[in-house]
Short mmCIF file of C-alpha atoms in Angstrom, two decimals:
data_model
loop_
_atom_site.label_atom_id
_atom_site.label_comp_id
_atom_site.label_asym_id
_atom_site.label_seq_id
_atom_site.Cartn_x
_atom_site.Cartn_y
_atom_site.Cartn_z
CA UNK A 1 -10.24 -72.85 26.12
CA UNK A 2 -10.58 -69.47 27.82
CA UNK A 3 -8.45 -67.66 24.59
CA UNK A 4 -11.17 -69.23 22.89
CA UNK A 5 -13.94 -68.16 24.48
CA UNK A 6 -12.42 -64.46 24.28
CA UNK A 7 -11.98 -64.57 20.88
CA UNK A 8 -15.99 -65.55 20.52
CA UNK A 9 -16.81 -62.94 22.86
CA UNK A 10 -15.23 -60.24 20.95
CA UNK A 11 -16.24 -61.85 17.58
CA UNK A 12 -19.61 -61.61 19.13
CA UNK A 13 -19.42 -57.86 20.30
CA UNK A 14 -18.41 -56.86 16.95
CA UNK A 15 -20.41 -59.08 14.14
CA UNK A 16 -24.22 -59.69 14.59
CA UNK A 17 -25.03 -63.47 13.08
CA UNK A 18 -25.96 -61.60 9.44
CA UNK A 19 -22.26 -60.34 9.28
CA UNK A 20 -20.85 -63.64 9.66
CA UNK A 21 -22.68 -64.85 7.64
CA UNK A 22 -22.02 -62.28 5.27
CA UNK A 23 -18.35 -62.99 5.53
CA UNK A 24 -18.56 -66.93 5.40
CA UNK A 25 -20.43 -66.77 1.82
CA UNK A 26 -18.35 -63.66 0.89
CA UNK A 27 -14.99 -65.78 1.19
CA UNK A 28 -16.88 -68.73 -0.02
CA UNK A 29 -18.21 -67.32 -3.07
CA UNK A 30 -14.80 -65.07 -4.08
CA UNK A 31 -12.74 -67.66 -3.24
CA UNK A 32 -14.81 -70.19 -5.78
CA UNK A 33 -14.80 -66.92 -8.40
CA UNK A 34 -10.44 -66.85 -8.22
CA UNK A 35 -10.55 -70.39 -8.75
CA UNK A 36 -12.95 -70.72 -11.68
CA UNK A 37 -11.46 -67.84 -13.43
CA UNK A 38 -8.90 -69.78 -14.09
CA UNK A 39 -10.84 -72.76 -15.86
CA UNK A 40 -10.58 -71.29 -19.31
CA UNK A 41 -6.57 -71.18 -19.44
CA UNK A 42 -6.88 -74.66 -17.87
CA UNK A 43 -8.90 -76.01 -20.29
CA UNK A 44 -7.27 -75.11 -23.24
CA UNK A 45 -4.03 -76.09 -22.35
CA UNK A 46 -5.41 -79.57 -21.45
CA UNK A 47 -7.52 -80.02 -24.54
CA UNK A 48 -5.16 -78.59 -26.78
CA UNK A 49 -2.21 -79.76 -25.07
CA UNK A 50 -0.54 -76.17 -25.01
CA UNK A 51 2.43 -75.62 -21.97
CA UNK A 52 2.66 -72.39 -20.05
CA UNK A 53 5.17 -70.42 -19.85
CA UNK A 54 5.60 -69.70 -16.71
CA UNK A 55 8.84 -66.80 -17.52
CA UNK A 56 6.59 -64.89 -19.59
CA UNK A 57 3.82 -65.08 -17.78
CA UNK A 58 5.78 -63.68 -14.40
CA UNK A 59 7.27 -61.19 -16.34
CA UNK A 60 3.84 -60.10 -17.60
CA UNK A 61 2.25 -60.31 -13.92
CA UNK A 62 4.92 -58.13 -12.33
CA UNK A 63 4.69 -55.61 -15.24
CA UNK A 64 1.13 -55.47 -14.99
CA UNK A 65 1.54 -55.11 -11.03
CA UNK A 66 3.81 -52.70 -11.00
CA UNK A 67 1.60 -50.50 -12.52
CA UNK A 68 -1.90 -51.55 -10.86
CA UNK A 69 -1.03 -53.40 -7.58
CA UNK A 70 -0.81 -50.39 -4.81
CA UNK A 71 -4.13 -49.48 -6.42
CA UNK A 72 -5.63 -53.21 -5.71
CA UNK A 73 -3.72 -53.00 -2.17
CA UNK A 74 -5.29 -49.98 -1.59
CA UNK A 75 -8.98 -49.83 -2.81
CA UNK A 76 -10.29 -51.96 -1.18
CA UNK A 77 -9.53 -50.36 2.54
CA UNK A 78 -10.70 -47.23 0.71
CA UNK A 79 -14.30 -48.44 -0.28
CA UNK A 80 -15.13 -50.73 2.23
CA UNK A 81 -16.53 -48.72 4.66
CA UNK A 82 -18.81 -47.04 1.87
CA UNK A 83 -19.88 -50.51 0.72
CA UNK A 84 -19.83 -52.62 3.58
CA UNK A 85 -18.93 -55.79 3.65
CA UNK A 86 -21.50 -57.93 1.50
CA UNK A 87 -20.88 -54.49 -1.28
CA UNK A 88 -16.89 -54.86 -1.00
CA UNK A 89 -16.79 -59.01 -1.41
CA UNK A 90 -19.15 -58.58 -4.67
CA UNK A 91 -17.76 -55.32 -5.64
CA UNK A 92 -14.30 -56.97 -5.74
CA UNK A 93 -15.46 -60.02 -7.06
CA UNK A 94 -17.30 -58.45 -9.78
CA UNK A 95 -14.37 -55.40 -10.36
CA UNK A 96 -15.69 -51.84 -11.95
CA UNK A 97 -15.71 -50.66 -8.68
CA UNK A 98 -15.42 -46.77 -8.61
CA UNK A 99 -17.44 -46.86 -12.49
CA UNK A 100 -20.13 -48.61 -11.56
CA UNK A 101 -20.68 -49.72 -8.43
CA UNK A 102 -20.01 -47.25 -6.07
CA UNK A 103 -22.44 -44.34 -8.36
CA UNK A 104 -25.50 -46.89 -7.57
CA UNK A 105 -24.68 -47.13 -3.98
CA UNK A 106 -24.83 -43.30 -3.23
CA UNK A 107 -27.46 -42.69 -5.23
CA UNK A 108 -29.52 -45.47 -3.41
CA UNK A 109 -28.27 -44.80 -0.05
CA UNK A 110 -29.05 -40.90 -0.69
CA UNK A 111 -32.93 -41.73 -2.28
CA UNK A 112 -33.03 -44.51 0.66
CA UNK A 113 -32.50 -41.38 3.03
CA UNK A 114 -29.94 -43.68 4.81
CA UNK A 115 -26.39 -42.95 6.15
CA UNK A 116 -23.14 -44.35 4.62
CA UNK A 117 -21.52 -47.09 7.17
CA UNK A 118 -24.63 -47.98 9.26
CA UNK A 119 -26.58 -51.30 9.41
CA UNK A 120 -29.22 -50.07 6.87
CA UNK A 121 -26.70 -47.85 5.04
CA UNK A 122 -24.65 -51.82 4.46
CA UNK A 123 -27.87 -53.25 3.74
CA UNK A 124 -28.60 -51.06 0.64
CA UNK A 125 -25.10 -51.31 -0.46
CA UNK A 126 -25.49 -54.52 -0.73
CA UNK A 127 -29.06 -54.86 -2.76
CA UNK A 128 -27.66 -51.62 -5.23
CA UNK A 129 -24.00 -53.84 -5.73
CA UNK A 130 -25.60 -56.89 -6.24
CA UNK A 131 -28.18 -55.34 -8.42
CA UNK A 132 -25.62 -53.50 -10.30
CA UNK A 133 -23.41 -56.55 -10.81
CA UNK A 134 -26.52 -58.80 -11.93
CA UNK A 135 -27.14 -55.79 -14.90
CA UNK A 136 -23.66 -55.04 -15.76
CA UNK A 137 -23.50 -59.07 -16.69
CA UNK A 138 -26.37 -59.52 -18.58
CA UNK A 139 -25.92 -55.97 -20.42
CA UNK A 140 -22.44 -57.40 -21.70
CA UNK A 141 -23.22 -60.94 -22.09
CA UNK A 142 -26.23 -59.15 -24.49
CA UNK A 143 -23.03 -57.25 -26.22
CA UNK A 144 -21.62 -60.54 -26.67
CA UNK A 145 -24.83 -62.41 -28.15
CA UNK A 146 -25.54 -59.52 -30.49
CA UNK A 147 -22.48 -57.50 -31.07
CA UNK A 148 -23.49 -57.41 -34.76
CA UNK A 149 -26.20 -55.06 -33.97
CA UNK A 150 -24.76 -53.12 -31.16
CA UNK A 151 -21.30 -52.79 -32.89
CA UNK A 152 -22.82 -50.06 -35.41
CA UNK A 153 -24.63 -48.09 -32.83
CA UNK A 154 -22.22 -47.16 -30.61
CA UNK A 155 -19.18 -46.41 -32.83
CA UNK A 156 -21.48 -44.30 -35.25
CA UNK A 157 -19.90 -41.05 -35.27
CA UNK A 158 -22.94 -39.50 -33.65
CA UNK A 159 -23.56 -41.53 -30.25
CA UNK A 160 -19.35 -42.76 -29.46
CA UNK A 161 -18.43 -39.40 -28.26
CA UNK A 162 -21.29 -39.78 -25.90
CA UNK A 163 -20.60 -42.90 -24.85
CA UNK A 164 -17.27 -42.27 -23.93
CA UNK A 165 -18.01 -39.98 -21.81
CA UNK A 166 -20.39 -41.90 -19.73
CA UNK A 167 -18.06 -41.85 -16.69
CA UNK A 168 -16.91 -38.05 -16.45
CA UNK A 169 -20.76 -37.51 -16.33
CA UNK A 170 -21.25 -39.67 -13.60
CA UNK A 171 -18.20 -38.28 -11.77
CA UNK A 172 -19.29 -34.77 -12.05
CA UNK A 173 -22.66 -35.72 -11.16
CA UNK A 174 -21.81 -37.62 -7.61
CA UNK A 175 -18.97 -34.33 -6.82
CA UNK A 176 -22.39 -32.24 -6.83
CA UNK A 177 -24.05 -34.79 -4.80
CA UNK A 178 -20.66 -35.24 -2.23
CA UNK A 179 -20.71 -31.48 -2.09
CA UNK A 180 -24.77 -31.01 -1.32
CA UNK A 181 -23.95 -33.15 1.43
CA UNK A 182 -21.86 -31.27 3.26
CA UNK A 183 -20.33 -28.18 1.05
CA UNK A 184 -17.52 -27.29 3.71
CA UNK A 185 -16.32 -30.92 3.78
CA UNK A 186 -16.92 -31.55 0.13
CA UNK A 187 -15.78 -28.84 -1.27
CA UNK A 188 -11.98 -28.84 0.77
CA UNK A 189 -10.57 -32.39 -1.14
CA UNK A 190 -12.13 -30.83 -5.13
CA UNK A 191 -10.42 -27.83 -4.78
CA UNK A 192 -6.88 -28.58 -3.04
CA UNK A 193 -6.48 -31.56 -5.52
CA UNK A 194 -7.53 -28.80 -8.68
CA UNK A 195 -4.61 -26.59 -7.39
CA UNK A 196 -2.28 -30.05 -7.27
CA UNK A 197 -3.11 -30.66 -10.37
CA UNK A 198 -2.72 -27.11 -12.31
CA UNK A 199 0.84 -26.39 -10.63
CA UNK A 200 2.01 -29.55 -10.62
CA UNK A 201 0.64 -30.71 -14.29
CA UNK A 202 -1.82 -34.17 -15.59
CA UNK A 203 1.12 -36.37 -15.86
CA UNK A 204 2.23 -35.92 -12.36
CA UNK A 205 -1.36 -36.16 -10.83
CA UNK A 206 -1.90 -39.28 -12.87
CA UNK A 207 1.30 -41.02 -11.80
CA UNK A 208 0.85 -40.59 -8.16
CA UNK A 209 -2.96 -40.76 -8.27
CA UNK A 210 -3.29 -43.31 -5.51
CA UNK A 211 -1.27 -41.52 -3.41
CA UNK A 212 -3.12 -37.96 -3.66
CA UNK A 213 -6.42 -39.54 -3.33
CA UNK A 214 -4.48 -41.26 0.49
CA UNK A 215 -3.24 -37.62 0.89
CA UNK A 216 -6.98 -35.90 0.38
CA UNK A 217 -8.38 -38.30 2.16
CA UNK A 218 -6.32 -37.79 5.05
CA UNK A 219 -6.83 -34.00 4.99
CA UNK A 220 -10.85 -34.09 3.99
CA UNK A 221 -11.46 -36.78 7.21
CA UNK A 222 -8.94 -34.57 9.53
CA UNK A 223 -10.77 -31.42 8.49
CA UNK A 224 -14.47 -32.68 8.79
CA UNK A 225 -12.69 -33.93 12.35
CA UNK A 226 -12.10 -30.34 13.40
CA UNK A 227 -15.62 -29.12 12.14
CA UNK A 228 -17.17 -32.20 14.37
CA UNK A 229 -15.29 -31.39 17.09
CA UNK A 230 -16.30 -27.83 16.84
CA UNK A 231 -20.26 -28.75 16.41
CA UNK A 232 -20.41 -27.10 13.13
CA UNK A 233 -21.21 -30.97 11.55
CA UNK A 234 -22.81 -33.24 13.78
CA UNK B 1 -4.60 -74.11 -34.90
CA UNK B 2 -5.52 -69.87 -35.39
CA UNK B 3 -6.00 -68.93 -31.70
CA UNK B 4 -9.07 -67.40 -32.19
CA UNK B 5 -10.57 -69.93 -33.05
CA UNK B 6 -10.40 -71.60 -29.98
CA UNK B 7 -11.33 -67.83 -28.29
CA UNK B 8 -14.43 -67.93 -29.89
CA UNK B 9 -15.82 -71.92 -29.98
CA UNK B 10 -18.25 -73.02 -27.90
CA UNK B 11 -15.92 -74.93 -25.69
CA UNK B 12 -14.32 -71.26 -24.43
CA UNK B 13 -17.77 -70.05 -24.04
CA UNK B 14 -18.61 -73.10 -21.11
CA UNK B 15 -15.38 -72.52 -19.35
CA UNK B 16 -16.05 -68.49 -19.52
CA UNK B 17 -19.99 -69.45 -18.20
CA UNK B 18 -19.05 -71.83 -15.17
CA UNK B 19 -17.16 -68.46 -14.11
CA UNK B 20 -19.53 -65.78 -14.50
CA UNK B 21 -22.34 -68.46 -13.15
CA UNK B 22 -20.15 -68.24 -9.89
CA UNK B 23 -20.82 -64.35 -10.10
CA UNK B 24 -24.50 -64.54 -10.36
CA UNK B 25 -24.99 -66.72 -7.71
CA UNK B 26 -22.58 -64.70 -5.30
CA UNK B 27 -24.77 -61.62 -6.20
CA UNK B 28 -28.65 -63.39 -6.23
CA UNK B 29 -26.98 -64.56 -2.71
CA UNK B 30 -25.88 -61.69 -0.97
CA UNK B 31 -28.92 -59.80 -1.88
CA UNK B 32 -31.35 -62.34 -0.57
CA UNK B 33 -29.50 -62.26 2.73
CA UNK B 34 -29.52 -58.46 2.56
CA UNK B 35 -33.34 -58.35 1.81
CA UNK B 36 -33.97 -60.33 4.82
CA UNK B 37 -31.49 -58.33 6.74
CA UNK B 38 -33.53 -55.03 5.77
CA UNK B 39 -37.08 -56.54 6.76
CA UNK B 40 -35.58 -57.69 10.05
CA UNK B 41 -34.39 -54.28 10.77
CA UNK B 42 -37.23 -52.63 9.82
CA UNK B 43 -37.18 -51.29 6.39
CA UNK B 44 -39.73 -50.77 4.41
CA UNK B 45 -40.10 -53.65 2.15
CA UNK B 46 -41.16 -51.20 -1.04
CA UNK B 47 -38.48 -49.25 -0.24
CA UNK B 48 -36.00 -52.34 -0.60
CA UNK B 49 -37.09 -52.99 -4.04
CA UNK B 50 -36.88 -49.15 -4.88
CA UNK B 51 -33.68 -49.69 -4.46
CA UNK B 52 -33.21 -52.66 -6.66
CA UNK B 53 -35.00 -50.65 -9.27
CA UNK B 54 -32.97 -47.18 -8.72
CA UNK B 55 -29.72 -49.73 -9.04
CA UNK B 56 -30.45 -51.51 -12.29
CA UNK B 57 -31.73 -47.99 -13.80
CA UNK B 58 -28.67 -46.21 -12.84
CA UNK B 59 -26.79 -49.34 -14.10
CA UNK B 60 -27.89 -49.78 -17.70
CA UNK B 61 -26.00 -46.87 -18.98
CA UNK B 62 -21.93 -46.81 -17.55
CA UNK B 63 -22.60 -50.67 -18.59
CA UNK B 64 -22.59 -49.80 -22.07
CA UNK B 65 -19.07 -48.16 -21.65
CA UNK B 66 -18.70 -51.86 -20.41
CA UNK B 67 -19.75 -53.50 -23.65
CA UNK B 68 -18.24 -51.21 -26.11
CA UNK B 69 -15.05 -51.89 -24.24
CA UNK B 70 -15.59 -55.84 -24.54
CA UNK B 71 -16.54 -55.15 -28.77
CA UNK B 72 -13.26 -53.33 -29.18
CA UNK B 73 -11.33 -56.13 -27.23
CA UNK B 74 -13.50 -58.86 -29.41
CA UNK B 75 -11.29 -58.78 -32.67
CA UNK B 76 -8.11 -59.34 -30.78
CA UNK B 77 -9.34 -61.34 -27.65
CA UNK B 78 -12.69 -63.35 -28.90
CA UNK B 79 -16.05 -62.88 -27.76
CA UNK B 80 -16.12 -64.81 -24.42
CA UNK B 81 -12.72 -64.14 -22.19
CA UNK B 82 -13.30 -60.01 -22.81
CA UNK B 83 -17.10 -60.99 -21.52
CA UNK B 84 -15.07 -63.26 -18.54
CA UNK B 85 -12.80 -60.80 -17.49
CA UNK B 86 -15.52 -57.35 -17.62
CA UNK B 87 -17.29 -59.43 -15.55
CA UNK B 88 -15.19 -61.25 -13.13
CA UNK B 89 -12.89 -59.13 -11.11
CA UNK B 90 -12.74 -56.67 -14.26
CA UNK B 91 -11.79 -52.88 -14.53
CA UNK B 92 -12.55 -51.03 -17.89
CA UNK B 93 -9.45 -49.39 -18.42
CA UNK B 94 -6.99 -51.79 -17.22
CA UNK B 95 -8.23 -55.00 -19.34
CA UNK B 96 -6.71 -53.50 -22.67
CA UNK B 97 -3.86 -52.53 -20.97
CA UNK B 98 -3.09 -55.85 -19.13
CA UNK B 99 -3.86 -57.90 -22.31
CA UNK B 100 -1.23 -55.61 -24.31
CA UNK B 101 1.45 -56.07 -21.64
CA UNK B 102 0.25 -60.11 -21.73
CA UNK B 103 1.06 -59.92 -25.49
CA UNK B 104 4.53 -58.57 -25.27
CA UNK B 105 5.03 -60.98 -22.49
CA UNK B 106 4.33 -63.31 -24.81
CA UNK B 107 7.08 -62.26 -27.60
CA UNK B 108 4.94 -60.55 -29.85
CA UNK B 109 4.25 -57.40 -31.39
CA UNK B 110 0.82 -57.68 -32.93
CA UNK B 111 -2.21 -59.67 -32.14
CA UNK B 112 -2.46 -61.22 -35.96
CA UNK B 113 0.97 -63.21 -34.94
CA UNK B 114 0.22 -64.18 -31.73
CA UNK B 115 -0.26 -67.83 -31.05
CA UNK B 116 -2.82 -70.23 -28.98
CA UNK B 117 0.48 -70.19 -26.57
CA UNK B 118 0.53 -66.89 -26.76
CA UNK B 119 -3.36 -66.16 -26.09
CA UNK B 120 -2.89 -68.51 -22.82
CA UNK B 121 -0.16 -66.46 -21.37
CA UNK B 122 -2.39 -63.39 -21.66
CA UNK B 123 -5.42 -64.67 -20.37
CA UNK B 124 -3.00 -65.53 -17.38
CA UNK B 125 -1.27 -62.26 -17.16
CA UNK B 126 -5.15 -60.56 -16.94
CA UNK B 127 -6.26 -63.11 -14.55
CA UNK B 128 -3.02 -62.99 -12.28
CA UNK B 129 -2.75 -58.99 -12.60
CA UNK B 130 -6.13 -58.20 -11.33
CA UNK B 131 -6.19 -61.06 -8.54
CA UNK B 132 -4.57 -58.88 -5.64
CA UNK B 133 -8.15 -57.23 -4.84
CA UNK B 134 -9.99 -60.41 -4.49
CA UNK B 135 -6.78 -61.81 -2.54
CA UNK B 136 -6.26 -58.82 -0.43
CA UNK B 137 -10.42 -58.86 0.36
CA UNK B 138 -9.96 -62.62 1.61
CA UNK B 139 -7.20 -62.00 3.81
CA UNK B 140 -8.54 -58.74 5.30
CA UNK B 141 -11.68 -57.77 4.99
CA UNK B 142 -13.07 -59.87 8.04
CA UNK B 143 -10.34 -58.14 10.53
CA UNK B 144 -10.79 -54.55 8.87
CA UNK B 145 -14.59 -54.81 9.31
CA UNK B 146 -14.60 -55.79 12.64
CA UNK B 147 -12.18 -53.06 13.72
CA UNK B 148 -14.68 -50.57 11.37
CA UNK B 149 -17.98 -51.83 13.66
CA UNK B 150 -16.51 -51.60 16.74
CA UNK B 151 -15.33 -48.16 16.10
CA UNK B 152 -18.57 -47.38 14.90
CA UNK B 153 -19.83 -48.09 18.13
CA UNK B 154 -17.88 -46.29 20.46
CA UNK B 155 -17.38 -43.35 18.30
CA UNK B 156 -20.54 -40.90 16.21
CA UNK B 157 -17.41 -39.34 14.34
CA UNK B 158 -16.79 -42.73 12.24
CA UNK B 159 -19.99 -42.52 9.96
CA UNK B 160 -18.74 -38.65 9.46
CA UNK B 161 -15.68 -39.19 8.26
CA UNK B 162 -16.60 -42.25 6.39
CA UNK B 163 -18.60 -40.20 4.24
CA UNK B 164 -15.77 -37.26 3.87
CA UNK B 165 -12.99 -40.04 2.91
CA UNK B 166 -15.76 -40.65 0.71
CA UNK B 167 -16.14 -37.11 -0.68
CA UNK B 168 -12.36 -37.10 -0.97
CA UNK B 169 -12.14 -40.23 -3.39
CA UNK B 170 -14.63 -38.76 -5.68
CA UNK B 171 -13.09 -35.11 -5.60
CA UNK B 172 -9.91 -37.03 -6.79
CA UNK B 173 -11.59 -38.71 -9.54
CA UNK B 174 -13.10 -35.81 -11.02
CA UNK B 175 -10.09 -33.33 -10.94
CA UNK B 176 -8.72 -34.87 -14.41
CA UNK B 177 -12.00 -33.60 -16.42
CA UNK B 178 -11.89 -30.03 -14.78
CA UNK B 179 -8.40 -29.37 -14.69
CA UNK B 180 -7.13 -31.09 -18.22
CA UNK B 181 -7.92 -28.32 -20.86
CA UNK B 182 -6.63 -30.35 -23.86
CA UNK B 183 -9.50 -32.58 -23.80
CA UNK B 184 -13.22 -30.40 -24.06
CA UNK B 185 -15.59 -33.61 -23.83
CA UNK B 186 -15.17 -34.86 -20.38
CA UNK B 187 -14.61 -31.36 -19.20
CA UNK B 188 -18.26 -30.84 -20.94
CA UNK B 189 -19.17 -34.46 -19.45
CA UNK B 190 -18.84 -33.86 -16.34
CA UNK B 191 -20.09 -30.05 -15.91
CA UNK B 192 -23.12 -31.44 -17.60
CA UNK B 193 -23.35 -34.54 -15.14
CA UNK B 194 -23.07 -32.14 -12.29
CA UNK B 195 -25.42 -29.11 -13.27
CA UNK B 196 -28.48 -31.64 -14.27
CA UNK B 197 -27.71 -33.48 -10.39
CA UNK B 198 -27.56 -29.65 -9.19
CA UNK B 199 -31.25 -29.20 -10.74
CA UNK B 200 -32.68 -32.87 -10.05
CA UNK B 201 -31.62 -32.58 -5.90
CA UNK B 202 -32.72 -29.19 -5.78
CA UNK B 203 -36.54 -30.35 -7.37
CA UNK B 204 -36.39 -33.63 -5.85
CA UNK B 205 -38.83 -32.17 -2.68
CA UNK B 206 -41.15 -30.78 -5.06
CA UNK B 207 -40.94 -33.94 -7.75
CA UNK B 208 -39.70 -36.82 -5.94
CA UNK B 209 -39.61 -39.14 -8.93
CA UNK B 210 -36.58 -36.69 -9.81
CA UNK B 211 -34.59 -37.08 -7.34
CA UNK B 212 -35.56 -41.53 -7.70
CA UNK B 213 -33.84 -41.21 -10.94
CA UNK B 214 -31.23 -38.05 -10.70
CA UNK B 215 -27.97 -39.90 -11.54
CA UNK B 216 -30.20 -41.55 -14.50
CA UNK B 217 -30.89 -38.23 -15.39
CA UNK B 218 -27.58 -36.40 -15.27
CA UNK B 219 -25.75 -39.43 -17.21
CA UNK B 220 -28.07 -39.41 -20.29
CA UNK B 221 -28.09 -35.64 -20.37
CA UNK B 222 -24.33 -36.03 -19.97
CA UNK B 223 -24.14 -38.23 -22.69
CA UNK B 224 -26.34 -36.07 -24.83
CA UNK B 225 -24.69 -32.99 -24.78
CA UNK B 226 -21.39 -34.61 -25.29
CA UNK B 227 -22.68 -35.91 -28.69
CA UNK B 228 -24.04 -32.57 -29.81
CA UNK B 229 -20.81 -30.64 -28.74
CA UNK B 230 -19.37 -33.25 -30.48
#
């Protein structure tokens, strides 16, 4: 009884009553989204009477984990405290994080005029995510309904190399935000990981991208530490 | 039975809706309890549908990456599971990828041999490969946010380096285009994307509808330039 009326005091301390319930429909809802994802292998093999197998398929899932899984260990300690919680639990329900999702947070957050992390900070997360999600749906389910008329315009010679570059555009366009923010924070992770990458080669930077991005992360947040502590960022 | 013709009936494109329906409800969800969070806090209730405007303009355009990606999967995959799987728990570049690896899982070389057998074992490699995220984010997240808030109380220094690990993660992302010489067009991408947010944060004081639609800005003129370089 008393363990758990500690454990409801601390539960209390830390969550207010929207960030439980925040995490109640978060596990709800991605917990119904693993499960239904599922119902289109399920119902083809039952209506067609097709049988799994199950050696192929494991061998398939580890390949495919070997070469994604520390990312999908990973990510999402990386981004949750940019999205908050309601952001992370549709974010990773919805995937495209770093692509889509996270550009619309911190450009809402930063026309908001609100800080990354704090209660309205996790409430615009939230609206841009879910907003973001909503779009990125329809937009493709549109691409599905009409890809006879979409199909020519973006592989015409003219527009594809644009559209393929849609995401180094963003990217370069959120490193000049990230460094506006703060310049001697910003600027420390950009240029020690250009240096990694032009001794060390693409390949290698590629291959052990999750782990640089743990490594810069480590030194950007221990050097912004020392400028804190110093009163030169407060 | 040619697999694709199951890929594409009707009766894959209810099982791929019941799915994405699951989405749309977790999304129209979440922000109606963060809408009522934000009045109860205090925002500015014009403000809080700035945002939802800011989000879907910003959104329209990577999307499209999005649905070129599901058009080239299309021939190979059907209409509906490429629309599924972009959706639900999706990444752009690792779809093709995963569905390749599904296929030699499989035993085959091409998609034109591949059988309704076949197409089942790579929807379930996709589905299986990308389902640590979600998993991980069920077992987790509640515990890591709680340790996150009550940091956040006890120390200013959190929100800080939030926003550095922050900077850090994005630095990372964009060293590829500045640092790989053998490709010009996200080098030119991204220099683009950066100079036009340069201009639009340094006139957003003066023009604030700027700096409301600077990312908007810097992608199409990213996406511009790319095409005329091109």
């Amino acid at each position: 009884m008393s363990s758990e009326k500690t454990t409801a005091a601390v539960n209390n301390e830390a969550f207010s009553a929207y960030d439980r319930k925040v995490h109640r429909w978060g596990r709800i809802s991605m917990f119904l989204a693993l499960i239904t994802m599922y119902f289109p292998v399920v119902g083809v093999c039952l209506r067609y009477g097709v049988s799994i197998e199950w050696a192929s398929v494991g061998a398939g899932v580890l390949t495919v984990l070997a070469a994604f899984g520390m990312n999908q260990i990973i990510e999402p300690f990386t981004f949750a405290p940019m999205l908050g919680a309601g952001g992370t639990y549709i974010g990773f329900t919805t995937g495209n994080v770093s692509q889509t999702k996270i550009p619309c947070v911190t450009s809402c957050q930063e026309i908001m005029g609100v800080e990354m992390g704090t209660k309205e900070g996790d409430v615009v997360a939230t609206l841009a995510v879910g907003t973001c999600s909503l779009v990125t749906t329809l937009e493709v389910a549109l691409g599905v309904a009409f890809v006879h008329i979409i199909y020519p315009i973006l592989t015409s010679p003219v527009l594809e190399p644009g559209f393929n570059n849609v995401l180094p555009a963003v990217m370069g366009a959120m490193l000049v935000q990230r460094i506006m923010w703060n310049w001697k924070v910003g600027v420390v992770p950009f240029v020690l990981g250009c240096i990694a990458a032009l001794i060390f080669g693409q390949a290698w930077f590629s291959s052990y991208g999750i782990w640089i991005m743990l490594v810069l992360i480590a030194i950007t947040v221990v050097w912004a530490r020392y400028l804190f502590q110093k009163g030169v960022i407060k | 039975m040619n697999y694709l013709d199951v890929a594409n009936s009707g009766f894959m494109f209810i099982l791929c809706l019941i799915p994405v329906g699951v989405i749309v409800l977790q999304a129209v969800r979440f922000m109606m309890m963060a809408w009522k969070q934000g009045i109860e806090i205090g925002m500015d209730k014009n403000k809080l549908k700035k945002c939802i405007t800011t989000s879907a303009t910003i959104s329209v355009i990577p999307a499209l990456s999005l649905v070129s990606l599901m058009i080239a999967m299309s021939p190979n995959m059907g209409k509906f599971f490429p629309w599924l799987r972009l959706s639900n728990i999706g990444a752009g570049g690792y779809e093709p990828m995963a569905a390749g690896i599904g296929l030699e899982a499989a035993g085959f070389t091409e998609y034109s041999a591949c059988t309704l057998g076949g197409f089942v074992v790579i929807m379930l490699v996709m589905n299986f490969g990308m389902s640590l995220a979600p998993v991980n984010c069920l077992l987790t997240l509640k515990g890591y946010d709680k340790a996150l808030k009550k940091a956040k109380k006890t120390s200013r220094f959190l929100l800080i380096g939030t926003s550095a690990a922050f900077a850090a993660v994005v630095a990372r992302l964009n060293v590829p285009y500045f640092t790989d010489f053998s490709k010009l067009l996200p080098f030119v991408a991204a220099v683009t994307g950066a100079v036009f947010m340069f201009i639009c944060i340094k006139l957003k004081n003066r023009y604030p509808v700027i700096g409301d639609f600077a990312l908007s800005i810097a992608i199409v003129a990213g996406v511009i330039v790319c095409c005329l370089v091109a």
